[in-house]
PDB file of C-alpha atoms in Angstrom:
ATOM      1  CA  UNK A1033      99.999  75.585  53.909  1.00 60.00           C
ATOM      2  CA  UNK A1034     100.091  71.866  51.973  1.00 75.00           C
ATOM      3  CA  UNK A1035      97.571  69.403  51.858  1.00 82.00           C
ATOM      4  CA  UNK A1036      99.348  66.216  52.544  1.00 88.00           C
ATOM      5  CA  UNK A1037      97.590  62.411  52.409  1.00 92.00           C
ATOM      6  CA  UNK A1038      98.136  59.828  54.960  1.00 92.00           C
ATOM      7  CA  UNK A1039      99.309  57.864  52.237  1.00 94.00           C
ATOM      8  CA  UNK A1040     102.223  60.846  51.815  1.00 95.00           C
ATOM      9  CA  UNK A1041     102.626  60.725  55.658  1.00 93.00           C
ATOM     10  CA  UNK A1042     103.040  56.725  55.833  1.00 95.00           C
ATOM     11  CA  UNK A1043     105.425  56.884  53.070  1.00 96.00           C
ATOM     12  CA  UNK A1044     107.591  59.508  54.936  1.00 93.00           C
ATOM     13  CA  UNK A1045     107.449  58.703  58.322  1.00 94.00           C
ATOM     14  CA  UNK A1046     107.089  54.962  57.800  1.00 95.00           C
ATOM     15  CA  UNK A1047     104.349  52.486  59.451  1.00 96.00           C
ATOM     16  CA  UNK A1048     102.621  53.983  62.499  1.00 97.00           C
ATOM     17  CA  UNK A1049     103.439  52.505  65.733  1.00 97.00           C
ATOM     18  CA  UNK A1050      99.231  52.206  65.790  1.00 97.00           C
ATOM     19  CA  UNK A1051      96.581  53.729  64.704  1.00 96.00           C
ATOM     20  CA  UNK A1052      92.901  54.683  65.592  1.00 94.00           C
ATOM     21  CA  UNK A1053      90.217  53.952  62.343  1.00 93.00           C
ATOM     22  CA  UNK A1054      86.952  56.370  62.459  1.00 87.00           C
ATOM     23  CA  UNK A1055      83.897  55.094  64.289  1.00 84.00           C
ATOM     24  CA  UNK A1056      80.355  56.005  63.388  1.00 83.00           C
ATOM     25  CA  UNK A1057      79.993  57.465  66.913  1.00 84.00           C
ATOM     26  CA  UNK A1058      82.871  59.780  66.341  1.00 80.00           C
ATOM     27  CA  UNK A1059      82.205  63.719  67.088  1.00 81.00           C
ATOM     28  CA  UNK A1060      84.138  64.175  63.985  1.00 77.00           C
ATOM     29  CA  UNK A1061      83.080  62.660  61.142  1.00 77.00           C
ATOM     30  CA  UNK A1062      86.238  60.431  59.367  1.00 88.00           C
ATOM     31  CA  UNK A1063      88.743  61.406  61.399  1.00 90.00           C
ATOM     32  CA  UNK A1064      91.997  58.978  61.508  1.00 94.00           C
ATOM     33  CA  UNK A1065      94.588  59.243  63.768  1.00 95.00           C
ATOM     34  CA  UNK A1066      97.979  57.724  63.845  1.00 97.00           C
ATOM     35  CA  UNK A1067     100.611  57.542  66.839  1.00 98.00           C
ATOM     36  CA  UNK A1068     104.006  57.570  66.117  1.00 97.00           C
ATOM     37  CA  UNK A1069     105.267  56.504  69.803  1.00 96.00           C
ATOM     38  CA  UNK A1070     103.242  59.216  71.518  1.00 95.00           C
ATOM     39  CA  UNK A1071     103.289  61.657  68.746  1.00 98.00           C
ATOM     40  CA  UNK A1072      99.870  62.559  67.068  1.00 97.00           C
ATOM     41  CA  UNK A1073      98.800  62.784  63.601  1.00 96.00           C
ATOM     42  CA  UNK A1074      94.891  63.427  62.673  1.00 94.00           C
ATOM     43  CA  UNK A1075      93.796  63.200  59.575  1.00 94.00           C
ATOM     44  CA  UNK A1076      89.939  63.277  57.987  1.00 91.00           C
ATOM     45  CA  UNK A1077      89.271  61.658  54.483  1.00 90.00           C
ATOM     46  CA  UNK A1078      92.308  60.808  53.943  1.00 92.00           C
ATOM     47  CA  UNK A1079      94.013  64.324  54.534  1.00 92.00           C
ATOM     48  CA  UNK A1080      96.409  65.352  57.493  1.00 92.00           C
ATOM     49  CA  UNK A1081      94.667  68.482  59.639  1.00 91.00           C
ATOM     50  CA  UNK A1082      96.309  68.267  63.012  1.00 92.00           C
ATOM     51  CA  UNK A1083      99.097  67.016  64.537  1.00 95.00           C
ATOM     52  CA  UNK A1084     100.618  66.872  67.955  1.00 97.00           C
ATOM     53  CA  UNK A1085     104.644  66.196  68.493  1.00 97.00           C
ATOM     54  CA  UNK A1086     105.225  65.115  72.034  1.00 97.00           C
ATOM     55  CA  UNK A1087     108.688  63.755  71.771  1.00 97.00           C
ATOM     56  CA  UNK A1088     111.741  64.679  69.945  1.00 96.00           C
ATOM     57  CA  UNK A1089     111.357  61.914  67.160  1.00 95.00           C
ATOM     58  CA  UNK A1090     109.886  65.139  65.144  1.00 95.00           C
ATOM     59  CA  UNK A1091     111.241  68.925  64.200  1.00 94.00           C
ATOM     60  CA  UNK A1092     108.491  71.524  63.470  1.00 92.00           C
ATOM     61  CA  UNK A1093     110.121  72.925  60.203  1.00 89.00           C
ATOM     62  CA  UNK A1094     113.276  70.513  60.384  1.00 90.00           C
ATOM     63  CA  UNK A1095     114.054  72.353  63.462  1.00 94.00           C
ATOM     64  CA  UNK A1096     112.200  73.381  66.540  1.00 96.00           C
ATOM     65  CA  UNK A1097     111.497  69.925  69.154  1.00 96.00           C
ATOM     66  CA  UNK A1098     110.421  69.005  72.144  1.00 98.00           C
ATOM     67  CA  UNK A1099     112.810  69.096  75.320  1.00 98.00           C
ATOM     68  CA  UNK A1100     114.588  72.511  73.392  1.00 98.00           C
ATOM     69  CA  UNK A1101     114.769  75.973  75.051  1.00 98.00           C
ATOM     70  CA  UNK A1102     111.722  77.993  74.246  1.00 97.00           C
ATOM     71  CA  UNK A1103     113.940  80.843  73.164  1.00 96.00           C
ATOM     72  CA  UNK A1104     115.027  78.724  70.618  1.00 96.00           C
ATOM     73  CA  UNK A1105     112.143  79.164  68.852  1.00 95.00           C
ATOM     74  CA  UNK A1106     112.865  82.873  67.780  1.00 93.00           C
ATOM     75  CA  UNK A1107     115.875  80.818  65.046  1.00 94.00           C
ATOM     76  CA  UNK A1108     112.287  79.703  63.195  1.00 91.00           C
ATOM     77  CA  UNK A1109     111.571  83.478  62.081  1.00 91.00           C
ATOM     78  CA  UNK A1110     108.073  84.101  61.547  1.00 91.00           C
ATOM     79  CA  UNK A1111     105.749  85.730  64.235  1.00 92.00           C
ATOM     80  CA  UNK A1112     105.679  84.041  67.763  1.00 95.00           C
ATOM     81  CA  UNK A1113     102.715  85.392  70.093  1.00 94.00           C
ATOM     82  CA  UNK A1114     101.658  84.294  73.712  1.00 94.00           C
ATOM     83  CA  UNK A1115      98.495  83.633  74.868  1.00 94.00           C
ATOM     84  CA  UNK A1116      96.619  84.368  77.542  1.00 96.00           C
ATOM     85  CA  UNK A1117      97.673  81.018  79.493  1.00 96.00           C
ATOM     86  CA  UNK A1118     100.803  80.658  80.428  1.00 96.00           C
ATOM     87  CA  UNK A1119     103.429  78.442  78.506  1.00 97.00           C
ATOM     88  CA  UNK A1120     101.326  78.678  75.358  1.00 97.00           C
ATOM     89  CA  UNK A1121     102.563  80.458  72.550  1.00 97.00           C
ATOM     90  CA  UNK A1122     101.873  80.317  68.674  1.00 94.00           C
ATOM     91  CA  UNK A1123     104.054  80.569  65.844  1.00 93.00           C
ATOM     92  CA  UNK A1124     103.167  81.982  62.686  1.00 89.00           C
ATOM     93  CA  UNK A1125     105.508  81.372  59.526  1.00 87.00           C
ATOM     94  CA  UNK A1126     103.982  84.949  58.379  1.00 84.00           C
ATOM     95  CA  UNK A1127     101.572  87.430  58.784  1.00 82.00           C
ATOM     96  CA  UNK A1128      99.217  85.670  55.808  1.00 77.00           C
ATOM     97  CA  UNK A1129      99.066  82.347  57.994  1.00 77.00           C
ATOM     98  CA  UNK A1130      98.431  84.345  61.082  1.00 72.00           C
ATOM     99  CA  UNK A1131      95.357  85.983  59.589  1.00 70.00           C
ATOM    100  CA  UNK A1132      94.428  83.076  57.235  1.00 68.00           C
ATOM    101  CA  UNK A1133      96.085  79.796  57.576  1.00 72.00           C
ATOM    102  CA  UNK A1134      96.966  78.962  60.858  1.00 77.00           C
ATOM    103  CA  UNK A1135      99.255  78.330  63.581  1.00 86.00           C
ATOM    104  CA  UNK A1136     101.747  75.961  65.543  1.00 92.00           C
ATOM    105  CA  UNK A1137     100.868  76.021  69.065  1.00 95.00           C
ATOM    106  CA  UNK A1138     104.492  75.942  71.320  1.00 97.00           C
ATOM    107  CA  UNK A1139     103.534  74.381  74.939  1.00 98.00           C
ATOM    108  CA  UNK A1140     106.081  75.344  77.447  1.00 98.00           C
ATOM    109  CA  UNK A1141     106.823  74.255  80.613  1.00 98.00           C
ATOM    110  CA  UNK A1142     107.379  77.143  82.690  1.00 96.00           C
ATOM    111  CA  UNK A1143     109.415  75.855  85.483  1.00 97.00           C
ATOM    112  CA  UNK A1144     112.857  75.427  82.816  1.00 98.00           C
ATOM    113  CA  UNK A1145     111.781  77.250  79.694  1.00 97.00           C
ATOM    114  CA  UNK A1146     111.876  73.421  77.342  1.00 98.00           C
ATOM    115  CA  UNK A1147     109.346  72.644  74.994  1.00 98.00           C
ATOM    116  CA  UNK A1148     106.906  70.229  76.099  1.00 98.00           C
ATOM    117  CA  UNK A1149     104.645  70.150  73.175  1.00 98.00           C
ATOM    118  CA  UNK A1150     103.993  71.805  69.635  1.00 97.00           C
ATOM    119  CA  UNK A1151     100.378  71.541  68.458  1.00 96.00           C
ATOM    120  CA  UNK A1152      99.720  72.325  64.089  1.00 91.00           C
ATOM    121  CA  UNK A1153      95.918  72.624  63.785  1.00 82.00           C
ATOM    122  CA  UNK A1154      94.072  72.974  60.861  1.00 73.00           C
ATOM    123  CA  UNK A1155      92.268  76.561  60.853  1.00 58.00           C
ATOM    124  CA  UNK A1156      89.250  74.488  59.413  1.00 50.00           C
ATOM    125  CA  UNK A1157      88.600  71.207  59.322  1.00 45.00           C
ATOM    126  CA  UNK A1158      85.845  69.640  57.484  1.00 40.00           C
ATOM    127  CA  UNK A1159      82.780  68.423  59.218  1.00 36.00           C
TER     128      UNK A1159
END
């Protein structure tokens, strides 16, 4: 529910291991991303929208990572709901974020249960 800057992001999470600058033939107009190692953060004019943790380097709300036990995820509180394809679920902090402000997407594998993935999209981003 924050806006934060890449600036903000740099100065938490330290220099990006590399990063991809916007191109004019871009789909998305602006749109930054840095890697940290193979985790994902997207962010257009200068503001974070996305971002996709693929390792355990990161916690989704200092606790939920990669390579845990799915049923972990119930320790977060909030509203988790599957999908329609299986292994996806998403995580709502409350009900005002699942009508209005978005969602964390959990990616499961379904052969052990373990996180693979967790996805934070921006419910818009700015064209």
């Amino acid at each position: 529910g924050q806006i934060y800057t890449d600036s903000q992001i740099r100065d938490s999470l330290g220099t990006p291991t590399s990063i991809i600058l916007p191109s004019e033939d871009d789909e998305v107009l602006d749109l930054t991303t840095y890697f940290y190692n193979n985790n994902e953060f997207f962010f257009q004019n200068g503001m974070l929208t996305d971002f996709v943790i693929s390792s355990n380097q990161f916690k989704l709300n200092n606790f939920l990572t990669v390579g845990m036990d799915f049923s972990r995820a119930t320790q977060l509180g909030g509203i988790i709901a599957s999908s329609t394809i299986p292994g996806v679920y998403y995580w709502y902090p409350n009900e005002i974020y699942r009508s209005e402000k978005g969602y964390a997407k959990i990616i499961v594998n379904t052969s052990d249960n373990t996180i693979s993935s967790i996805v934070v999209e921006s419910p818009i981003l700015m064209l």
